[in-house]
mmCIF file of C-alpha atoms in Angstrom:
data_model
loop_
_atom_site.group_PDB
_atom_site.id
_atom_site.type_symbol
_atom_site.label_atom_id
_atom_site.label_comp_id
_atom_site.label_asym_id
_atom_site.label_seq_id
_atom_site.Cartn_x
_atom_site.Cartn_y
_atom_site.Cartn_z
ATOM 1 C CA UNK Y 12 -19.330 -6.013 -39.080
ATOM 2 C CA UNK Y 13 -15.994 -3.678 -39.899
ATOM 3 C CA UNK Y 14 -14.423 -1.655 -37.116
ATOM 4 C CA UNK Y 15 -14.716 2.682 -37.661
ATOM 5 C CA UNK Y 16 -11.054 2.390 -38.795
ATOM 6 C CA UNK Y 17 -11.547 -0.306 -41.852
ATOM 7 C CA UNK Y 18 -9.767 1.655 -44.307
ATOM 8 C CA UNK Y 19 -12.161 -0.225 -47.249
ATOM 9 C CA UNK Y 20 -14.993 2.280 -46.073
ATOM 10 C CA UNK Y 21 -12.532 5.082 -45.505
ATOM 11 C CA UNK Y 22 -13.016 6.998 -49.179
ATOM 12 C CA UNK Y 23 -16.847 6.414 -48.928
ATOM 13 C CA UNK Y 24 -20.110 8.560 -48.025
ATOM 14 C CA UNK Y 25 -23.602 7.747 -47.460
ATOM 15 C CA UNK Y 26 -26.053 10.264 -49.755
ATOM 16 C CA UNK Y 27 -29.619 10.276 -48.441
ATOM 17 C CA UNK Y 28 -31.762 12.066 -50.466
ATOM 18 C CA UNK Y 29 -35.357 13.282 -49.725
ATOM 19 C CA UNK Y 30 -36.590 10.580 -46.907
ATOM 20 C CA UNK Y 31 -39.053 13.579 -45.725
ATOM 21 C CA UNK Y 32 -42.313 13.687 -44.728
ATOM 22 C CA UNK Y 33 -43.714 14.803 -47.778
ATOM 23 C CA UNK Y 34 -42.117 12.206 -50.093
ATOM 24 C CA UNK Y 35 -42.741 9.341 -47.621
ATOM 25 C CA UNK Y 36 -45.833 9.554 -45.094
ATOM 26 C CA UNK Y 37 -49.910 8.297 -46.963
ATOM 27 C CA UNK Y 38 -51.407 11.680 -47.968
ATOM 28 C CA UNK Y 39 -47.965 14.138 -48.514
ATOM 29 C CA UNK Y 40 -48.285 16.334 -51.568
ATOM 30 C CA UNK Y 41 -45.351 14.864 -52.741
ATOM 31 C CA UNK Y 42 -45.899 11.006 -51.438
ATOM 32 C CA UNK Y 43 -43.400 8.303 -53.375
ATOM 33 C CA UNK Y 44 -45.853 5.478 -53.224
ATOM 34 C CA UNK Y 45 -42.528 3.334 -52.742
ATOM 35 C CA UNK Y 46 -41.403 5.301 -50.454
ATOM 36 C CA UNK Y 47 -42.701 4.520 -46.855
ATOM 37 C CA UNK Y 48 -41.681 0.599 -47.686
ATOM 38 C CA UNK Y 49 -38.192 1.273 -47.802
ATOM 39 C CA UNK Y 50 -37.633 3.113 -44.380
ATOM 40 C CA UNK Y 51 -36.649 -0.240 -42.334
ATOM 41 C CA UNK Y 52 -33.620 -0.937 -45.427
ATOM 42 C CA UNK Y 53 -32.733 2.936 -45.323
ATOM 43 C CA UNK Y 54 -32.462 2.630 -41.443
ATOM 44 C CA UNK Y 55 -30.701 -0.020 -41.421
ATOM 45 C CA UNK Y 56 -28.201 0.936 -44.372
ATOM 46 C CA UNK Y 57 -27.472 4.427 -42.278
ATOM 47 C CA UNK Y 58 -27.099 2.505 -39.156
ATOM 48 C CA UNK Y 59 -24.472 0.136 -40.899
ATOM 49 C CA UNK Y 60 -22.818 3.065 -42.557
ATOM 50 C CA UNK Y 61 -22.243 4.063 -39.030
ATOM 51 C CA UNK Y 62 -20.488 0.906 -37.482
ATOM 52 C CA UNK Y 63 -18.063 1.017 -40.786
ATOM 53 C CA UNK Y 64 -17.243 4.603 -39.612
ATOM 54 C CA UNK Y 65 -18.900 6.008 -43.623
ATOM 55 C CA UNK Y 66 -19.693 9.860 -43.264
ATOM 56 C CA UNK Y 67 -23.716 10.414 -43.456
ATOM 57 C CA UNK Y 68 -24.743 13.111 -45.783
ATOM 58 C CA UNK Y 69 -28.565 13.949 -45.300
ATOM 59 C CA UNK Y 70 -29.771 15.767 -48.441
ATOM 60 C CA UNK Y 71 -33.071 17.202 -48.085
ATOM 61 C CA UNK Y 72 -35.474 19.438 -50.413
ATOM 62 C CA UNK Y 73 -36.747 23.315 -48.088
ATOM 63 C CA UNK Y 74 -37.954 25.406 -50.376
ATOM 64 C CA UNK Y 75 -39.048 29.178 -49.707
ATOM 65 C CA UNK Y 76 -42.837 28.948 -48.467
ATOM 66 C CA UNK Y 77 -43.556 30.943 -51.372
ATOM 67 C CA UNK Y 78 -41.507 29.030 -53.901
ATOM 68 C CA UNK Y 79 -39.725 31.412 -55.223
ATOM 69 C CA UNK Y 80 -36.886 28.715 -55.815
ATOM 70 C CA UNK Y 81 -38.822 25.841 -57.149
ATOM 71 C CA UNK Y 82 -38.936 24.743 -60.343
ATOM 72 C CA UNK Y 83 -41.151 26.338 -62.836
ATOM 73 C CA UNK Y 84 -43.716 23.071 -63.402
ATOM 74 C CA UNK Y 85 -44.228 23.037 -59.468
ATOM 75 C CA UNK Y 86 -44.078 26.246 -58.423
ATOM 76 C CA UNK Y 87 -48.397 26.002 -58.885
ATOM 77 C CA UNK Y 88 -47.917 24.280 -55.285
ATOM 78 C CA UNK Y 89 -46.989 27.435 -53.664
ATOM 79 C CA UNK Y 90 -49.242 29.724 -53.770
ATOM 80 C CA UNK Y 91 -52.598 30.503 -51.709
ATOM 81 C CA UNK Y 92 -54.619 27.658 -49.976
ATOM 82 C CA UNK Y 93 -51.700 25.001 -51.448
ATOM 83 C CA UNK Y 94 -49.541 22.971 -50.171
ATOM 84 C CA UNK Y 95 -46.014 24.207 -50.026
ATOM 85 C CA UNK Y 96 -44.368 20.982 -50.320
ATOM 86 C CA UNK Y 97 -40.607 20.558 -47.926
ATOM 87 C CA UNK Y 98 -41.440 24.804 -46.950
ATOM 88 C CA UNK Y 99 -38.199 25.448 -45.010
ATOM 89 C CA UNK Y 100 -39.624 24.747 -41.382
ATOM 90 C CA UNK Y 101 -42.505 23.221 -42.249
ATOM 91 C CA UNK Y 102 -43.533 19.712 -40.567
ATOM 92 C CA UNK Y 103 -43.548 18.154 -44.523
ATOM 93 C CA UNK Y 104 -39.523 19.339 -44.731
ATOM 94 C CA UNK Y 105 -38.923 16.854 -41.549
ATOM 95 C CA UNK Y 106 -36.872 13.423 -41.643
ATOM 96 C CA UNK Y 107 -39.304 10.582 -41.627
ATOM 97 C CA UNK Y 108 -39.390 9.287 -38.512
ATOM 98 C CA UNK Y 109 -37.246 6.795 -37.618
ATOM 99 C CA UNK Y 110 -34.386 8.517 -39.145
ATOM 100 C CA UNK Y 111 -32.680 11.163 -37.250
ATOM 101 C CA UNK Y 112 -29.477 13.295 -38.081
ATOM 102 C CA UNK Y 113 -26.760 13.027 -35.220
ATOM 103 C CA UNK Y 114 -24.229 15.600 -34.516
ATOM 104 C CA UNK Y 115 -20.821 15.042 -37.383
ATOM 105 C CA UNK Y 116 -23.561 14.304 -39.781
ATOM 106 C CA UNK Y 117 -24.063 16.409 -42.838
ATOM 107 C CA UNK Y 118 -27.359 18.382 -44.319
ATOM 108 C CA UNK Y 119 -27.460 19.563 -47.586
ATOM 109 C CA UNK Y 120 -29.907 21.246 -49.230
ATOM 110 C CA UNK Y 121 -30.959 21.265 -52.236
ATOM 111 C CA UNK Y 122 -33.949 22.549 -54.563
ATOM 112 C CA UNK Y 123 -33.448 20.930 -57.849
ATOM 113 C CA UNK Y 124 -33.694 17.230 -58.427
ATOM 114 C CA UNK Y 125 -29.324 16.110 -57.921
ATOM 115 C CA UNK Y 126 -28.021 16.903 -54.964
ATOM 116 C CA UNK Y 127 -24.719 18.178 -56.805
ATOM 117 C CA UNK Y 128 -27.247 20.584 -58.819
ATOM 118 C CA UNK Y 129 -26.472 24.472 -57.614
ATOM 119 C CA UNK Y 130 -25.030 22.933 -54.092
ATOM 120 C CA UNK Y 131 -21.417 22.748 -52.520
ATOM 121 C CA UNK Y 132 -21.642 18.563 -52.398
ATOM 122 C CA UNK Y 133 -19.091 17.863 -54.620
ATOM 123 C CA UNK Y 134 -16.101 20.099 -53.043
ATOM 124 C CA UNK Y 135 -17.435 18.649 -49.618
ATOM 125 C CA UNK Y 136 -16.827 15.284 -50.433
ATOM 126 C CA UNK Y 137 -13.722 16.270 -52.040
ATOM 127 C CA UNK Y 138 -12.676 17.803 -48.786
ATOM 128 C CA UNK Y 139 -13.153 15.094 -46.958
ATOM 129 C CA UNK Y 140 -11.287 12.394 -49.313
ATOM 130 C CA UNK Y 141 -14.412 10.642 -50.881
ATOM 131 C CA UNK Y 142 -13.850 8.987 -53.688
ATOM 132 C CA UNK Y 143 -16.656 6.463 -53.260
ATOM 133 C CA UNK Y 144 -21.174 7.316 -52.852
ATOM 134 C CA UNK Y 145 -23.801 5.104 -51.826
ATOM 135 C CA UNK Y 146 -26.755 6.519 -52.589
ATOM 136 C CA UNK Y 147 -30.286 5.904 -51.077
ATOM 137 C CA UNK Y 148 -33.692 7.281 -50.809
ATOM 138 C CA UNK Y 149 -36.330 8.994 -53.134
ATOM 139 C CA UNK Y 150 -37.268 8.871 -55.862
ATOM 140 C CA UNK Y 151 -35.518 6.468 -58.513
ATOM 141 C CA UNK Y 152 -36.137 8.515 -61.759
ATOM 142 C CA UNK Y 153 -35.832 12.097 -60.490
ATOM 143 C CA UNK Y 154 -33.360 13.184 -57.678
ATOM 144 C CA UNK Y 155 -31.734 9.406 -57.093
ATOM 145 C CA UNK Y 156 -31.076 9.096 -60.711
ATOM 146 C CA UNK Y 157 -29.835 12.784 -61.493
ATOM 147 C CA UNK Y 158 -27.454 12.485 -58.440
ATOM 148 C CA UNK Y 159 -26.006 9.191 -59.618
ATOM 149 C CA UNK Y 160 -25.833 10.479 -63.282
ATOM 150 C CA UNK Y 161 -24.224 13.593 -62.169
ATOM 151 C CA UNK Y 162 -21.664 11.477 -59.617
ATOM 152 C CA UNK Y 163 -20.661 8.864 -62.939
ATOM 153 C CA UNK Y 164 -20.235 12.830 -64.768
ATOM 154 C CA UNK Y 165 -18.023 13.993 -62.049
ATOM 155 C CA UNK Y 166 -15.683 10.919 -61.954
ATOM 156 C CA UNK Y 167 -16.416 9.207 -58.569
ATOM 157 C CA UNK Y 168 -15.049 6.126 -58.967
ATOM 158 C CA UNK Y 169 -17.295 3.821 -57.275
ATOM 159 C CA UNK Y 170 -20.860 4.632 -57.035
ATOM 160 C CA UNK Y 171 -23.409 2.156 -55.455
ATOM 161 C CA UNK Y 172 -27.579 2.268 -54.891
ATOM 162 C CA UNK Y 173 -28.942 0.187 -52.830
ATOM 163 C CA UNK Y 174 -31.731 -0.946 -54.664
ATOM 164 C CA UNK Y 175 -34.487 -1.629 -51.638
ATOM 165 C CA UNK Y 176 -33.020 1.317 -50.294
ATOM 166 C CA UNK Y 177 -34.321 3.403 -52.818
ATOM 167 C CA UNK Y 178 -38.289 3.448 -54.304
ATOM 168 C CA UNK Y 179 -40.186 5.087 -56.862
ATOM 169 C CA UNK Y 180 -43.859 5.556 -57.920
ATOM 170 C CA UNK Y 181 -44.178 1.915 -59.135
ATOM 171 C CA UNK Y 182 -41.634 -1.351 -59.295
ATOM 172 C CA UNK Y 183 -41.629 -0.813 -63.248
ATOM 173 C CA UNK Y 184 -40.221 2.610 -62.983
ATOM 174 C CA UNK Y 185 -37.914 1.916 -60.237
ATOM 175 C CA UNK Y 186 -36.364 -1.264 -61.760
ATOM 176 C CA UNK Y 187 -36.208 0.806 -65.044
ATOM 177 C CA UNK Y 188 -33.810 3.285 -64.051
ATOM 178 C CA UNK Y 189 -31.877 1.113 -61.846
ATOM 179 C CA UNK Y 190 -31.268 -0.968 -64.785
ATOM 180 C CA UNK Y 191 -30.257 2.385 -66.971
ATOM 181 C CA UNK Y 192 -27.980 3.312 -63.805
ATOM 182 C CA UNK Y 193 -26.315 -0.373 -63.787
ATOM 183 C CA UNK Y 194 -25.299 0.297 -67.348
ATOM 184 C CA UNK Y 195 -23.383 3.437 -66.734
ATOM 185 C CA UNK Y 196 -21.090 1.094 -64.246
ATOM 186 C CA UNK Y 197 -23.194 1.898 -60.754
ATOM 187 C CA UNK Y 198 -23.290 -1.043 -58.716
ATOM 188 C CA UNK Y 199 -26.760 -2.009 -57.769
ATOM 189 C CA UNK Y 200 -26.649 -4.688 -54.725
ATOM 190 C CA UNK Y 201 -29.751 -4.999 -52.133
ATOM 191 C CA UNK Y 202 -28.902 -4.136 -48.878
ATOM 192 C CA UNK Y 203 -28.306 -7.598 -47.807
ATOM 193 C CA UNK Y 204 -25.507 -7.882 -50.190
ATOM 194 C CA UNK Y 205 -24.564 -4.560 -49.093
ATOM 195 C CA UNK Y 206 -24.011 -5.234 -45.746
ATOM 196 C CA UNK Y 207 -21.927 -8.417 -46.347
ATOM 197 C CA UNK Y 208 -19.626 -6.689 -48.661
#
């Protein structure tokens, strides 16, 4: 495994996106029926992105309990006697568990589907030197896919998914967009291939 100081990792960032409660555990509102296999790969890619020294940037959906700043088609989910999916505070809005935010870490929220959408991402990781994203998490077509998309726009000049890191609704869909992603340039390994690169 690389030392902290290998300068190959030193221009890259881990991007996390939505691995909350809602998205991942059997009966959330929001539940990414992919979602609660990947959790061992999305552990294991954030503990590896530690050892190699990569900066961990936890994006996560809280939305006002009365969802005032959701978007239109979901804001049905907010009002009385719903569920108020990711409500700032709210149990739903938690990390899975198993995956826990240590101090240097970054959170960024977000309450449209990229994570550069309306947020201050982009001039952080410009701040910091990062040239390079690995993105992981949920879902594939929405929030994954917009955040790569956006990334290729914004001329990052290597950006990676790690395809069992990351899950959709069904195989189809996920393997779908990953194959629209690889054809914009993003590099697609499995973690395995990943972690030996």
């Amino acid at each position: 495994m690389a030392s902290k100081n290998d300068d190959k990792w030193s221009k890259t960032a881990l991007v996390i996106i939505d691995m909350q409660k809602d998205f991942i555990v059997p009966g959330g509102p929001m539940l990414v029926k992919g979602g609660e296999a990947i959790v061992p790969n999305v552990i294991k890619t954030v503990e590896v992105a530690r050892n190699r020294g990569i900066p961990i940037i936890w994006v996560v959906r809280e939305h006002d309990p009365l969802g005032r700043d959701v978007e239109l088609f979901r804001r049905h989910l907010y009002g009385d006697g719903q569920p108020k999916p990711t409500s700032k505070g709210g149990v739903g809005a938690e990390l899975v568990d198993g995956l826990v935010m240590q101090d240097g870490d970054y959170k960024l929220v977000k309450t449209r589907f990229s994570a550069f959408f309306n947020t201050n991402l982009h001039s952080y990781l410009q701040g910091i030197g990062v040239t390079n994203l690995v993105i992981i998490g949920v879902q594939t077509p929405n929030c994954i896919r917009q955040t790569v998309f956006d990334a290729v726009a914004l001329d990052y000049q290597r950006v990676t998914v790690v395809i069992d890191a990351t899950a959709a609704a069904t195989p189809d869909i996920h393997i779908a967009n990953i194959f629209d992603m690889k054809n914009v340039g993003v590099a697609t390994p499995t973690l395995e291939e990943w972690c030996q690169s």
